[in-house]
Short mmCIF file of C-alpha atoms in Angstrom, two decimals:
data_model
loop_
_atom_site.label_atom_id
_atom_site.label_comp_id
_atom_site.label_asym_id
_atom_site.label_seq_id
_atom_site.Cartn_x
_atom_site.Cartn_y
_atom_site.Cartn_z
CA MET Y 11 111.50 124.98 103.42
CA THR Y 12 114.17 127.47 104.37
CA ASN Y 13 113.85 130.83 106.06
CA GLU Y 14 116.00 133.92 106.28
CA ALA Y 15 117.32 132.88 109.69
CA SER Y 16 118.85 129.73 108.17
CA SER Y 17 121.21 131.69 105.96
CA LEU Y 18 122.36 134.12 108.67
CA LYS Y 19 125.78 133.25 110.14
CA PRO Y 20 127.64 134.70 113.16
CA TYR Y 21 130.90 135.27 111.28
CA LYS Y 22 130.18 136.73 107.87
CA ASP Y 23 133.76 136.44 106.56
CA ALA Y 24 134.29 132.83 107.62
CA LYS Y 25 133.75 130.07 105.09
CA ASP Y 26 132.31 127.46 107.51
CA GLY Y 27 128.59 126.61 107.39
CA LYS Y 28 126.17 128.06 109.92
CA LYS Y 29 126.27 125.00 112.18
CA GLN Y 30 130.05 125.10 112.61
CA GLN Y 31 130.01 128.87 113.10
CA VAL Y 32 127.33 128.62 115.80
CA ALA Y 33 129.40 125.94 117.59
CA ASP Y 34 132.52 128.15 117.37
CA MET Y 35 130.59 131.19 118.60
CA PHE Y 36 129.26 129.40 121.68
CA ASN Y 37 132.68 127.90 122.39
CA ASN Y 38 134.06 131.47 122.34
CA ILE Y 39 131.45 132.93 124.72
CA SER Y 40 130.81 129.89 126.96
CA LYS Y 41 132.62 131.27 130.03
CA THR Y 42 130.66 134.54 130.09
CA TYR Y 43 127.38 133.24 128.64
CA ASP Y 44 125.39 132.81 131.88
CA PHE Y 45 126.43 136.18 133.28
CA LEU Y 46 125.60 138.02 130.06
CA ASN Y 47 122.28 136.22 129.62
CA HIS Y 48 121.00 137.37 132.99
CA PHE Y 49 122.63 140.79 132.74
CA LEU Y 50 121.36 141.67 129.27
CA SER Y 51 117.83 140.44 129.95
CA LEU Y 52 117.81 142.22 133.35
CA GLY Y 53 117.22 138.82 134.94
CA ILE Y 54 113.85 138.38 133.23
CA ASP Y 55 115.13 135.30 131.36
CA ILE Y 56 114.96 133.41 134.69
CA ILE Y 57 111.21 134.17 134.96
CA TRP Y 58 110.64 133.13 131.32
CA ARG Y 59 112.38 129.81 131.94
CA LYS Y 60 110.25 129.03 135.00
CA LYS Y 61 107.03 129.84 133.15
CA ALA Y 62 108.04 127.67 130.21
CA ILE Y 63 108.88 124.68 132.42
CA ASN Y 64 105.69 125.08 134.46
CA ALA Y 65 103.76 124.47 131.22
CA LEU Y 66 104.88 120.81 131.47
CA LYS Y 67 103.54 120.21 134.98
CA THR Y 68 100.27 118.76 133.67
CA ILE Y 69 102.05 115.83 131.97
CA ALA Y 70 104.67 115.26 134.72
CA PRO Y 71 107.38 114.11 132.29
CA GLN Y 72 109.80 111.46 133.57
CA TYR Y 73 112.16 111.21 130.61
CA MET Y 74 113.16 114.53 129.08
CA LEU Y 75 115.45 115.92 126.38
CA ASP Y 76 116.87 119.45 126.49
CA VAL Y 77 117.95 120.45 122.97
CA ALA Y 78 120.67 123.11 122.58
CA THR Y 79 121.16 122.71 126.33
CA GLY Y 80 124.11 125.13 126.45
CA THR Y 81 125.29 125.58 130.03
CA GLY Y 82 122.37 123.50 131.31
CA ASP Y 83 120.33 126.21 133.08
CA PHE Y 84 117.01 125.23 131.49
CA ALA Y 85 117.49 121.54 132.31
CA LEU Y 86 118.56 122.34 135.89
CA GLU Y 87 115.43 124.47 136.34
CA SER Y 88 113.38 121.54 134.94
CA ILE Y 89 114.86 119.28 137.63
CA LYS Y 90 113.88 121.78 140.33
CA ILE Y 91 110.30 122.18 139.10
CA LEU Y 92 109.46 118.79 137.53
CA ASN Y 93 111.99 116.38 139.08
CA PRO Y 94 112.06 113.95 136.14
CA LYS Y 95 113.81 110.60 136.47
CA LYS Y 96 116.24 111.51 133.69
CA ILE Y 97 117.03 114.51 131.50
CA ILE Y 98 119.54 114.44 128.66
CA GLY Y 99 121.03 117.68 127.35
CA VAL Y 100 122.40 117.89 123.80
CA ASP Y 101 124.50 120.69 122.30
CA ILE Y 102 126.97 121.25 119.45
CA SER Y 103 129.31 123.36 121.61
CA GLN Y 104 131.75 121.43 123.81
CA GLY Y 105 132.67 124.68 125.57
CA MET Y 106 129.08 125.16 126.74
CA LEU Y 107 128.76 121.51 127.76
CA ASP Y 108 131.93 121.77 129.85
CA VAL Y 109 130.26 124.56 131.86
CA ALA Y 110 127.08 122.46 132.18
CA GLN Y 111 129.07 119.44 133.37
CA GLN Y 112 130.73 121.51 136.11
CA LYS Y 113 127.27 122.50 137.39
CA ILE Y 114 126.03 118.90 137.26
CA THR Y 115 129.05 117.70 139.24
CA GLN Y 116 128.82 120.52 141.80
CA LYS Y 117 125.13 119.80 142.40
CA GLY Y 118 125.59 116.02 142.53
CA LEU Y 119 123.07 115.43 139.74
CA SER Y 120 125.04 113.05 137.51
CA ASP Y 121 122.42 110.27 137.83
CA GLN Y 122 119.57 112.59 136.84
CA PHE Y 123 121.15 114.93 134.26
CA GLU Y 124 123.53 113.87 131.50
CA VAL Y 125 124.96 116.02 128.68
CA GLN Y 126 126.10 114.88 125.24
CA LEU Y 127 127.80 116.53 122.29
CA GLY Y 128 125.36 116.24 119.41
CA ASP Y 129 123.57 117.90 116.53
CA SER Y 130 120.16 119.28 117.47
CA GLU Y 131 118.91 118.70 113.93
CA HIS Y 132 120.03 115.04 113.79
CA LEU Y 133 119.17 113.69 117.24
CA GLN Y 134 120.77 110.34 118.05
CA PHE Y 135 117.68 108.86 119.73
CA GLU Y 136 114.98 106.38 118.73
CA ASP Y 137 111.51 107.53 117.66
CA ASN Y 138 108.97 108.09 120.48
CA THR Y 139 111.61 108.17 123.25
CA PHE Y 140 110.86 111.25 125.39
CA ASP Y 141 107.86 112.48 127.37
CA ALA Y 142 108.93 116.09 126.82
CA VAL Y 143 111.52 118.08 124.88
CA THR Y 144 112.62 121.59 125.85
CA VAL Y 145 114.59 124.22 123.92
CA ALA Y 146 115.53 127.62 125.35
CA PHE Y 147 116.86 130.26 122.93
CA GLY Y 148 118.18 127.57 120.60
CA VAL Y 149 115.84 127.05 117.65
CA ARG Y 150 116.75 130.28 115.88
CA ASN Y 151 120.33 128.98 115.62
CA PHE Y 152 119.24 125.86 113.71
CA GLU Y 153 120.70 125.67 110.23
CA ASN Y 154 117.45 124.07 109.06
CA LEU Y 155 114.58 125.04 111.37
CA GLU Y 156 112.02 122.71 109.82
CA GLN Y 157 114.36 119.72 109.98
CA GLY Y 158 115.25 120.46 113.62
CA LEU Y 159 111.59 120.73 114.66
CA ALA Y 160 110.70 117.56 112.72
CA ASP Y 161 113.42 115.67 114.59
CA ILE Y 162 112.15 116.98 117.94
CA CYS Y 163 108.69 115.76 116.97
CA ARG Y 164 110.11 112.37 115.95
CA VAL Y 165 111.79 111.64 119.31
CA LEU Y 166 108.72 112.70 121.31
CA LYS Y 167 106.23 110.07 122.45
CA PRO Y 168 102.69 110.46 121.05
CA GLY Y 169 100.93 113.02 123.26
CA GLY Y 170 104.28 114.37 124.44
CA LYS Y 171 105.02 118.08 124.50
CA ALA Y 172 107.82 120.27 123.21
CA VAL Y 173 108.24 123.54 125.08
CA ILE Y 174 110.25 126.08 123.11
CA LEU Y 175 111.34 129.43 124.52
CA GLU Y 176 112.61 131.94 121.98
CA PHE Y 177 113.08 135.67 121.46
CA SER Y 178 110.49 137.36 119.27
CA ASN Y 179 109.91 140.78 117.76
CA PRO Y 180 107.60 143.15 119.67
CA LYS Y 181 105.09 144.82 117.38
CA LYS Y 182 103.71 147.70 119.47
CA PHE Y 183 105.00 151.24 119.95
CA PRO Y 184 107.08 152.17 121.98
CA ILE Y 185 108.23 148.69 123.05
CA LYS Y 186 109.29 147.81 119.50
CA GLN Y 187 111.49 150.91 119.21
CA LEU Y 188 113.02 150.56 122.69
CA TYR Y 189 113.67 146.86 122.13
CA ASN Y 190 115.37 147.45 118.77
CA PHE Y 191 117.59 150.18 120.22
CA TYR Y 192 118.60 148.04 123.19
CA PHE Y 193 119.16 144.92 121.14
CA LYS Y 194 121.03 146.53 118.24
CA ARG Y 195 123.10 149.14 120.11
CA ILE Y 196 123.46 148.26 123.79
CA THR Y 197 123.63 144.44 123.61
CA PRO Y 198 126.55 144.16 121.11
CA THR Y 199 128.54 146.80 123.02
CA ILE Y 200 128.18 145.07 126.41
CA GLY Y 201 128.68 141.65 124.83
CA LYS Y 202 131.93 142.75 123.23
CA ILE Y 203 133.28 144.17 126.50
CA PHE Y 204 132.62 141.01 128.52
CA SER Y 205 132.90 138.17 126.01
CA LYS Y 206 135.57 139.57 123.65
CA ASP Y 207 133.45 138.30 120.74
CA SER Y 208 131.61 141.20 119.14
CA SER Y 209 130.22 139.03 116.32
CA ALA Y 210 128.26 136.84 118.75
CA TYR Y 211 126.24 139.70 120.17
CA SER Y 212 125.74 141.40 116.80
CA TYR Y 213 124.46 138.08 115.45
CA LEU Y 214 121.92 137.87 118.30
CA PRO Y 215 119.67 140.80 117.26
CA GLU Y 216 120.00 139.90 113.58
CA SER Y 217 119.00 136.28 114.20
CA VAL Y 218 115.96 137.39 116.22
CA ALA Y 219 114.89 139.93 113.58
CA ARG Y 220 114.90 137.23 110.89
CA PHE Y 221 113.24 134.51 112.99
CA PRO Y 222 109.72 133.45 111.92
CA ASP Y 223 107.98 134.06 115.25
CA GLY Y 224 104.39 133.79 116.48
CA GLU Y 225 101.89 132.29 114.04
CA LYS Y 226 104.60 131.68 111.42
CA PHE Y 227 106.48 129.46 113.87
CA ALA Y 228 103.28 127.66 114.91
CA GLN Y 229 102.59 126.94 111.23
CA ILE Y 230 106.03 125.33 110.84
CA THR Y 231 105.40 123.07 113.87
CA LYS Y 232 102.13 121.97 112.26
CA THR Y 233 103.88 121.27 108.95
CA VAL Y 234 106.43 118.94 110.59
CA GLY Y 235 103.85 116.88 112.49
CA PHE Y 236 102.80 118.54 115.75
CA SER Y 237 99.02 118.38 116.28
CA ASN Y 238 98.65 121.62 118.21
CA THR Y 239 100.83 124.59 119.26
CA VAL Y 240 99.94 127.15 121.92
CA ILE Y 241 101.63 130.57 121.59
CA ARG Y 242 102.27 132.54 124.80
CA PRO Y 243 103.99 135.92 124.28
CA GLN Y 244 105.96 137.19 127.30
CA THR Y 245 107.00 140.69 128.46
CA PHE Y 246 105.35 142.81 125.72
CA GLY Y 247 106.26 140.26 123.05
CA VAL Y 248 110.02 140.31 123.70
CA CYS Y 249 109.97 136.54 124.10
CA THR Y 250 107.49 133.75 123.33
CA ILE Y 251 106.78 130.36 124.88
CA TYR Y 252 105.54 127.79 122.36
CA ILE Y 253 103.90 124.61 123.67
CA ALA Y 254 103.69 122.05 120.85
CA THR Y 255 101.88 118.73 121.38
CA LYS Y 256 102.66 115.68 119.24
#
């Protein structure tokens, strides 16, 4: 199964596949990524992350995987809230991982948090390895969404949970109209000024618009093997937390 989001690429004139283009894009914006994330979301992304991680408190995971870990913020927040024995972060962008590694070193967390260059859709781990898997704003960049989710399911232990945080499309007036204006006009302009990569922040609203959110996403998780998925819309439907149990 493919979806519209799979065929969307950051750099329309480049010949590379989506996966390589996404890696290049994040390498290009890695140094300004954290600042722009918090700035463009008005800091609300920090609240979303905390809520998503709190959803794992009931299972107290000890061995965790953070897919599309980026600069490591989600994993670092997981350490604060859940204090697992070990969390591994995987990403296809070395530039983002370099930023994450700096944070790990500064905070003295090398024993607890490790990052690896890797493909989120072909995870280099055994079946039934992790108590929990987290993904923040990463699944819509998968080249093959179904394959990526199936692999997340595969590496989870039976009964384990995947918590996925992703942008969604608000449906109600006037939030929908305000959101679209902000995302399509303001975000690319600010992103271009600070990151010098206009394509990255034009790709963002397009990738969200094409993403199969809500019930459609829950249906895909069911198709690939998850037994149950809870959908928790946040901030008028701007973002959604999905809690999928294997």
